[in-house]
Short mmCIF file of C-alpha atoms and ligand atoms in Angstrom, two decimals:
data_model
loop_
_atom_site.label_atom_id
_atom_site.label_comp_id
_atom_site.label_asym_id
_atom_site.label_seq_id
_atom_site.Cartn_x
_atom_site.Cartn_y
_atom_site.Cartn_z
CA SER A 1266 85.16 164.99 240.39
CA ALA A 1267 85.73 162.49 243.20
CA GLN A 1268 83.14 162.18 245.93
CA LEU A 1269 83.31 162.00 249.71
CA ASN A 1270 82.99 158.31 250.57
CA GLU A 1271 85.15 157.36 247.62
CA LEU A 1272 87.89 159.68 248.86
CA ALA A 1273 87.55 158.65 252.50
CA GLN A 1274 87.94 154.99 251.62
CA LYS A 1275 90.86 155.71 249.31
CA ALA A 1276 92.52 157.43 252.27
CA GLY A 1277 92.09 154.33 254.42
CA LYS A 1278 88.98 155.31 256.37
CA LEU A 1279 85.97 153.00 256.60
CA TYR A 1280 83.41 155.49 255.37
CA PHE A 1281 82.09 158.99 254.89
CA GLY A 1282 78.43 158.90 255.88
CA THR A 1283 75.31 160.88 256.60
CA ALA A 1284 72.31 160.89 258.90
CA THR A 1285 68.91 160.88 257.26
CA ASP A 1286 65.28 160.94 258.34
CA ASN A 1287 62.67 159.30 256.14
CA GLU A 1288 59.93 161.49 257.62
CA ASP A 1289 61.68 164.66 256.44
CA ILE A 1290 60.93 166.36 253.12
CA GLY A 1291 64.17 165.04 251.68
CA PHE A 1292 62.46 161.75 251.06
CA GLN A 1293 60.00 163.46 248.72
CA ASN A 1294 62.83 164.92 246.69
CA LYS A 1295 64.42 162.99 243.84
CA THR A 1296 67.73 164.80 244.01
CA TYR A 1297 68.01 164.27 247.76
CA LEU A 1298 67.36 160.56 247.35
CA GLN A 1299 69.84 160.32 244.50
CA ILE A 1300 72.62 161.76 246.65
CA LEU A 1301 71.63 159.65 249.66
CA ASN A 1302 71.81 156.48 247.56
CA ASP A 1303 75.07 157.43 245.88
CA THR A 1304 77.59 155.18 247.56
CA LYS A 1305 80.47 157.20 246.14
CA GLU A 1306 79.18 160.06 248.26
CA PHE A 1307 77.97 158.18 251.36
CA GLY A 1308 79.11 154.78 252.49
CA GLN A 1309 77.31 154.86 255.83
CA LEU A 1310 73.85 155.89 257.03
CA THR A 1311 72.46 156.82 260.45
CA PRO A 1312 68.70 157.14 261.00
CA SER A 1313 68.30 160.57 262.65
CA ASN A 1314 65.16 159.71 264.58
CA GLY A 1315 63.52 156.47 263.47
CA GLN A 1316 65.30 154.12 265.86
CA LYS A 1317 64.94 156.23 268.96
CA TRP A 1318 63.03 154.93 271.91
CA PHE A 1319 59.90 157.04 271.33
CA ALA A 1320 59.63 155.57 267.85
CA VAL A 1321 60.50 151.98 268.64
CA GLU A 1322 58.40 151.46 271.75
CA PRO A 1323 55.65 154.08 271.66
CA GLU A 1324 53.76 152.26 274.40
CA LEU A 1325 55.19 150.05 277.08
CA GLY A 1326 55.69 146.66 275.51
CA VAL A 1327 54.43 147.73 272.07
CA PHE A 1328 57.20 147.72 269.47
CA ASN A 1329 57.26 149.29 266.04
CA TYR A 1330 60.41 149.22 263.99
CA SER A 1331 58.95 150.46 260.72
CA TYR A 1332 60.18 154.09 260.94
CA GLY A 1333 63.84 153.17 261.41
CA ASP A 1334 63.69 150.18 259.10
CA VAL A 1335 63.20 152.43 256.07
CA VAL A 1336 66.73 153.76 256.49
CA ALA A 1337 68.14 150.39 257.52
CA ASP A 1338 66.68 148.83 254.36
CA ILE A 1339 68.27 151.48 252.14
CA ALA A 1340 71.64 150.88 253.79
CA THR A 1341 71.29 147.13 253.30
CA ALA A 1342 70.25 147.47 249.66
CA ASN A 1343 73.21 149.78 248.92
CA LYS A 1344 75.66 147.92 251.14
CA GLN A 1345 76.12 151.09 253.14
CA ILE A 1346 77.25 150.67 256.74
CA LEU A 1347 74.43 151.23 259.23
CA ARG A 1348 75.00 153.04 262.49
CA CYS A 1349 72.07 152.33 264.78
CA HIS A 1350 70.99 155.45 266.61
CA ASN A 1351 70.27 155.14 269.48
CA LEU A 1352 69.40 153.27 272.64
CA VAL A 1353 68.64 156.36 274.66
CA TRP A 1354 68.60 160.04 273.80
CA HIS A 1355 67.35 162.26 276.59
CA SER A 1356 65.04 164.43 274.50
CA GLN A 1357 63.33 161.57 272.71
CA LEU A 1358 62.66 158.92 275.30
CA ALA A 1359 59.39 157.05 275.20
CA PRO A 1360 56.60 159.04 276.80
CA TRP A 1361 56.04 156.22 279.26
CA GLY A 1362 59.82 156.19 279.89
CA TYR A 1363 59.63 159.72 281.21
CA GLY A 1364 56.75 158.54 283.34
CA ILE A 1365 58.83 155.86 284.96
CA SER A 1366 61.71 158.14 285.87
CA TYR A 1367 59.28 160.81 287.05
CA LEU A 1368 57.60 158.33 289.33
CA GLU A 1369 60.89 157.09 290.69
CA GLN A 1370 62.07 160.59 291.47
CA ARG A 1371 58.87 161.86 292.98
CA LYS A 1372 57.27 158.84 294.55
CA PRO A 1373 59.88 156.29 295.43
CA HIS A 1374 57.32 154.10 297.19
CA ARG A 1375 55.46 153.51 293.94
CA ARG A 1376 58.15 151.47 292.28
CA SER A 1377 57.43 148.77 289.78
CA HIS A 1378 57.46 145.28 291.15
CA ARG A 1379 60.67 144.48 289.32
CA PRO A 1380 64.04 145.45 290.75
CA ARG A 1381 65.58 148.43 289.01
CA ASN A 1382 68.40 146.64 287.27
CA GLN A 1383 66.12 144.09 285.81
CA ARG A 1384 63.79 146.76 284.59
CA SER A 1385 66.57 148.67 282.84
CA GLN A 1386 67.63 145.49 281.16
CA THR A 1387 64.17 144.86 279.79
CA LEU A 1388 64.19 148.35 278.37
CA VAL A 1389 67.48 147.84 276.60
CA GLN A 1390 66.95 144.45 275.10
CA PRO A 1391 64.07 145.20 272.74
CA MET A 1392 66.06 148.09 271.31
CA LEU A 1393 68.81 145.74 270.33
CA ARG A 1394 66.59 143.95 267.89
CA LEU A 1395 67.45 146.89 265.67
CA GLY A 1396 70.95 145.70 265.04
CA ARG A 1397 70.25 142.01 264.77
CA GLY A 1398 70.75 140.13 261.58
CA GLN A 1399 72.48 143.02 259.89
CA ARG A 1400 76.05 142.58 258.90
CA SER A 1401 77.19 146.11 259.27
CA PRO A 1402 80.58 146.34 260.89
CA GLN A 1403 79.67 149.63 262.55
CA ARG A 1404 76.88 150.00 264.98
CA ARG A 1405 76.42 152.49 267.63
CA ARG A 1406 74.73 152.64 271.00
CA ASP A 1407 74.05 156.02 272.40
CA LEU A 1408 73.79 155.90 276.15
CA SER A 1409 72.61 159.07 277.68
CA GLN A 1410 72.26 159.47 281.41
CA ARG A 1411 69.91 162.39 281.72
CA HIS A 1412 66.28 161.91 282.67
CA LEU A 1413 67.10 158.72 284.43
CA PRO A 1414 66.76 158.83 288.18
CA PRO A 1415 70.08 159.82 289.76
CA SER A 1416 70.90 156.72 291.71
CA PRO A 1417 70.97 154.07 288.98
CA ARG A 1418 72.93 156.20 286.50
CA PRO A 1419 76.23 154.38 286.73
CA GLU A 1420 74.58 150.95 286.73
CA TYR A 1421 72.47 151.97 283.78
CA ILE A 1422 75.47 152.44 281.52
CA ARG A 1423 76.96 149.15 282.56
CA ILE A 1424 73.69 147.30 282.19
CA ALA A 1425 73.17 148.76 278.74
CA PHE A 1426 76.66 147.89 277.49
CA ARG A 1427 76.44 144.39 278.91
CA ALA A 1428 72.99 143.80 277.44
CA ALA A 1429 74.12 145.17 274.09
CA ALA A 1430 77.20 142.95 274.01
CA ALA A 1431 75.13 139.90 274.89
CA ALA A 1432 72.45 140.67 272.33
CA ASP A 1433 74.84 141.23 269.44
CA PRO A 1434 78.44 140.11 269.79
CA HIS A 1435 79.32 141.56 266.37
CA ALA A 1436 77.92 145.05 266.86
CA LYS A 1437 80.36 147.81 267.63
CA LEU A 1438 79.29 149.42 270.86
CA TYR A 1439 79.84 153.16 271.08
CA TYR A 1440 79.48 155.73 273.78
CA ASN A 1441 78.30 158.80 271.85
CA ASP A 1442 78.08 162.34 273.19
CA TYR A 1443 78.38 166.07 272.51
CA ASN A 1444 80.91 168.59 273.85
CA ILE A 1445 83.48 165.83 274.18
CA GLU A 1446 85.51 166.98 271.17
CA SER A 1447 87.86 169.29 273.13
CA PRO A 1448 89.97 169.13 276.26
CA ASN A 1449 87.42 169.84 279.03
CA ASN A 1450 85.83 168.23 282.09
CA LYS A 1451 83.30 166.31 280.04
CA SER A 1452 85.84 164.70 277.72
CA ALA A 1453 87.93 163.83 280.79
CA ALA A 1454 84.86 162.21 282.35
CA VAL A 1455 84.31 160.15 279.20
CA ARG A 1456 87.92 158.96 279.29
CA ALA A 1457 87.38 157.94 282.91
CA LEU A 1458 84.19 156.11 281.95
CA VAL A 1459 85.92 154.20 279.15
CA ARG A 1460 88.76 153.30 281.50
CA ASP A 1461 86.34 152.08 284.17
CA LEU A 1462 84.24 150.01 281.80
CA LYS A 1463 87.34 148.33 280.42
CA LYS A 1464 88.68 147.68 283.89
CA GLU A 1465 85.41 145.99 284.76
CA GLY A 1466 85.59 143.82 281.66
CA ILE A 1467 82.65 145.53 279.97
CA ARG A 1468 83.03 145.74 276.21
CA ILE A 1469 83.10 149.21 274.70
CA ASP A 1470 84.44 149.54 271.16
CA GLY A 1471 84.26 153.21 270.39
CA VAL A 1472 83.59 156.80 271.34
CA GLY A 1473 81.43 158.88 269.02
CA LEU A 1474 82.13 162.60 268.98
CA GLN A 1475 78.90 164.25 267.83
CA SER A 1476 80.65 167.40 266.55
CA HIS A 1477 77.84 169.93 266.23
CA PHE A 1478 79.99 173.03 265.79
CA THR A 1479 79.56 176.75 265.10
CA ALA A 1480 81.67 178.31 262.35
CA GLY A 1481 84.39 180.42 263.91
CA SER A 1482 84.30 178.67 267.27
CA ALA A 1483 84.83 175.05 266.31
CA PRO A 1484 87.63 173.27 268.16
CA SER A 1485 91.08 173.66 266.63
CA ILE A 1486 92.54 170.73 264.73
CA ASP A 1487 95.14 170.26 267.48
CA ASN A 1488 92.50 170.07 270.19
CA LEU A 1489 90.44 167.64 268.18
CA ILE A 1490 93.42 165.39 267.56
CA TRP A 1491 94.51 165.56 271.19
CA THR A 1492 91.03 164.65 272.38
CA MET A 1493 90.54 161.81 269.90
CA GLU A 1494 93.92 160.34 270.76
CA GLY A 1495 93.01 160.55 274.43
CA TYR A 1496 90.23 158.06 273.67
CA THR A 1497 92.09 155.83 271.23
CA LYS A 1498 94.97 155.44 273.70
CA LEU A 1499 92.48 153.66 275.95
CA GLY A 1500 91.93 151.02 273.30
CA VAL A 1501 88.74 152.21 271.57
CA GLU A 1502 88.13 153.56 268.09
CA VAL A 1503 86.60 156.98 267.50
CA ALA A 1504 84.40 158.58 264.85
CA LEU A 1505 82.88 161.98 264.15
CA THR A 1506 79.27 160.84 264.29
CA GLU A 1507 77.09 163.92 263.77
CA LEU A 1508 79.24 166.59 262.14
CA ASP A 1509 77.60 169.85 261.14
CA ILE A 1510 78.85 173.43 261.34
CA ARG A 1511 76.25 176.15 261.64
CA ILE A 1512 76.64 179.76 260.62
CA MET A 1513 74.83 182.94 261.60
CA GLU A 1514 72.38 183.81 258.81
CA PRO A 1515 72.58 185.28 256.26
CA GLU A 1516 75.20 183.33 254.36
CA THR A 1517 78.08 185.51 253.28
CA SER A 1518 81.24 184.64 251.43
CA SER A 1519 83.14 185.18 254.65
CA ASN A 1520 81.06 182.96 256.97
CA LEU A 1521 80.93 180.27 254.28
CA ALA A 1522 84.71 180.43 253.99
CA GLN A 1523 85.04 180.11 257.76
CA GLN A 1524 82.67 177.15 257.68
CA SER A 1525 84.74 175.53 254.96
CA SER A 1526 87.93 175.89 256.94
CA ASP A 1527 86.22 174.46 260.05
CA TYR A 1528 84.87 171.47 258.13
CA LYS A 1529 88.33 170.92 256.67
CA ASN A 1530 89.88 170.91 260.15
CA ALA A 1531 87.32 168.54 261.61
CA VAL A 1532 87.63 165.99 258.81
CA GLY A 1533 91.37 166.62 258.67
CA ALA A 1534 91.69 165.74 262.36
CA CYS A 1535 90.00 162.39 261.74
CA MET A 1536 92.39 161.80 258.85
CA LEU A 1537 95.36 162.34 261.14
CA VAL A 1538 94.18 159.99 263.88
CA ASP A 1539 94.65 156.32 263.02
CA GLY A 1540 91.88 155.19 265.34
CA CYS A 1541 89.33 157.54 263.75
CA VAL A 1542 87.37 155.22 261.48
CA GLY A 1543 85.10 157.66 259.68
CA VAL A 1544 83.00 160.80 259.56
CA THR A 1545 79.21 161.12 259.46
CA VAL A 1546 77.49 164.43 258.73
CA TRP A 1547 74.19 165.13 260.50
CA ASP A 1548 72.29 165.15 257.22
CA PHE A 1549 73.66 166.80 254.11
CA TRP A 1550 70.92 169.16 252.86
CA ASP A 1551 70.20 172.50 254.59
CA PRO A 1552 66.38 172.28 254.40
CA VAL A 1553 66.31 169.17 256.60
CA SER A 1554 68.91 170.27 259.14
CA TRP A 1555 67.86 170.31 262.81
CA VAL A 1556 69.84 173.55 263.38
CA PRO A 1557 67.40 176.40 262.48
CA GLY A 1558 64.70 174.83 264.65
CA VAL A 1559 66.94 174.96 267.70
CA PHE A 1560 69.31 177.92 267.21
CA THR A 1561 67.44 181.08 266.28
CA GLY A 1562 69.13 182.95 263.44
CA MET A 1563 71.51 180.13 262.62
CA GLY A 1564 71.50 177.52 259.90
CA SER A 1565 73.16 176.53 256.63
CA ALA A 1566 75.06 173.92 258.57
CA CYS A 1567 75.20 171.20 255.90
CA LEU A 1568 77.25 170.58 252.77
CA TRP A 1569 74.42 171.13 250.24
CA PHE A 1570 72.33 174.31 249.92
CA GLY A 1571 68.57 174.16 249.42
CA ASN A 1572 69.01 174.31 245.64
CA PHE A 1573 71.43 171.37 245.76
CA THR A 1574 74.51 173.36 244.88
CA LYS A 1575 77.37 172.56 247.21
CA HIS A 1576 78.70 174.74 250.00
CA PRO A 1577 82.33 175.80 249.70
CA ALA A 1578 82.74 173.50 252.70
CA TYR A 1579 82.24 170.51 250.41
CA GLN A 1580 85.53 171.45 248.77
CA GLY A 1581 87.04 171.93 252.24
CA VAL A 1582 86.12 168.35 253.08
CA VAL A 1583 87.52 167.13 249.76
CA GLU A 1584 90.79 168.88 250.55
CA ALA A 1585 90.94 167.25 253.98
CA LEU A 1586 90.24 163.82 252.48
CA THR A 1587 92.93 164.27 249.85
CA ASN A 1588 95.41 165.83 252.22
CA ASP A 1589 95.48 168.94 250.03
O1 LIG B 733 57.50 164.68 263.93
C1 LIG B 733 57.10 165.91 264.56
C2 LIG B 733 56.04 166.61 263.72
O2 LIG B 733 54.91 165.81 263.63
C3 LIG B 733 55.72 167.97 264.36
O3 LIG B 733 54.82 168.67 263.55
C4 LIG B 733 57.00 168.77 264.53
C5 LIG B 733 56.74 170.11 265.22
O4 LIG B 733 57.67 170.41 266.21
O5 LIG B 733 57.93 168.04 265.30
C6 LIG B 733 58.31 166.81 264.72
O6 LIG B 733 59.21 166.16 265.56
C7 LIG B 733 60.53 166.69 265.57
C8 LIG B 733 61.51 165.55 265.25
O7 LIG B 733 62.83 166.02 265.35
C9 LIG B 733 61.30 165.00 263.84
O8 LIG B 733 61.57 166.00 262.89
C10 LIG B 733 60.83 167.23 266.96
O9 LIG B 733 60.01 168.36 267.23
C11 LIG B 733 62.30 167.63 267.06
O10 LIG B 733 62.59 167.98 268.39
C12 LIG B 733 63.18 166.46 266.65
O11 LIG B 733 64.52 166.90 266.66
C13 LIG B 733 65.51 165.91 266.59
C14 LIG B 733 66.46 166.08 267.76
O12 LIG B 733 67.50 165.14 267.66
C15 LIG B 733 65.78 165.89 269.11
O13 LIG B 733 66.71 166.05 270.13
C16 LIG B 733 66.26 166.09 265.29
O14 LIG B 733 65.41 165.80 264.17
C17 LIG B 733 67.47 165.17 265.27
O15 LIG B 733 68.24 165.47 264.13
C18 LIG B 733 68.29 165.41 266.53
O16 LIG B 733 69.40 164.59 266.51
C19 LIG B 733 70.25 164.66 267.67
C20 LIG B 733 70.88 163.29 267.82
O17 LIG B 733 69.90 162.30 267.90
C21 LIG B 733 71.77 163.24 269.05
N1 LIG B 733 72.75 164.30 269.00
C22 LIG B 733 72.22 165.64 268.79
C23 LIG B 733 71.36 165.70 267.55
C24 LIG B 733 70.86 167.09 267.31
O18 LIG B 733 70.00 167.50 268.33
#
């Protein structure tokens, strides 16, 4: 039977992809690796953790790209699109990065000798080495504002986008966030941000909708489409970048059916929006999902069960991709 990336591409999308983490147990499992490397299933990869700041610059000025490069190398070998992830994610900044913002908030007189803007720029540039020399059409920059001192927040985003554009003119630059998949204040704020950046001549190519949903309370297909079109109207592309749909354990036929219908809607919404270029699931195998570690009593958020049989939701996604 036809597989996800194959179907997505047949339907005119760029890819169906997955996140993966080479330090997870999946990488010790032959079946996991087989699916990950199957380009009919996945045409795009995102390293879940290996390119984050804590991993890339564990000490100020000391760079180590080896963790993220494992995934990047797989993508290159398979000609899978690579989405770099990410420049900044608030919960996984470099330990010394926290230190800097802590110092700035608490002891403003103990600033570094460099002006703030310049310092932010030096933080961004080494990260961009990640995308260099790779020919992937899709790259992503995740610019989170939290844990940065309040005053430079707006400049930070601009500095980061400018530095990213200068470092790699071919990379697609995305603003990526959660809870921006529905009509609400946050998605309105992201539209305003995109508008402002464009007005100021700063390049932004896309908005990534993380899409970590809960079965039964995922956004409706109409709300998803409305929100995505709100971004694409501003002249950027969109993608579902981290799709997963958690259920309350234990799995039952009814919560799995709900999950399937929610996956179908999410992927179906992307299918119906021209500017939605593709869908990435936030890993595909339940045992490596981030969900149970964060949401007590919830899990089974992926498309493959622990024993590598597929969730009913896999068929839901197939139906969305084939307009069935
Ligand atoms: O590597 C350590 C291990 O040595 C230690 O024994 C273990 C015990 O807690 O922790 C391991 O680190 C964990 C790391 O993932 C690697 O597995 C961290 O605790 C855990 O917090 C971290 O979670 C990651 C999370 O981002 C952090 O916010 C998830 O794997 C990752 O999937 C998740 O991804 C984020 C996206 O980047 C942004 N959008 C939301 C998404 C889900 O939170």
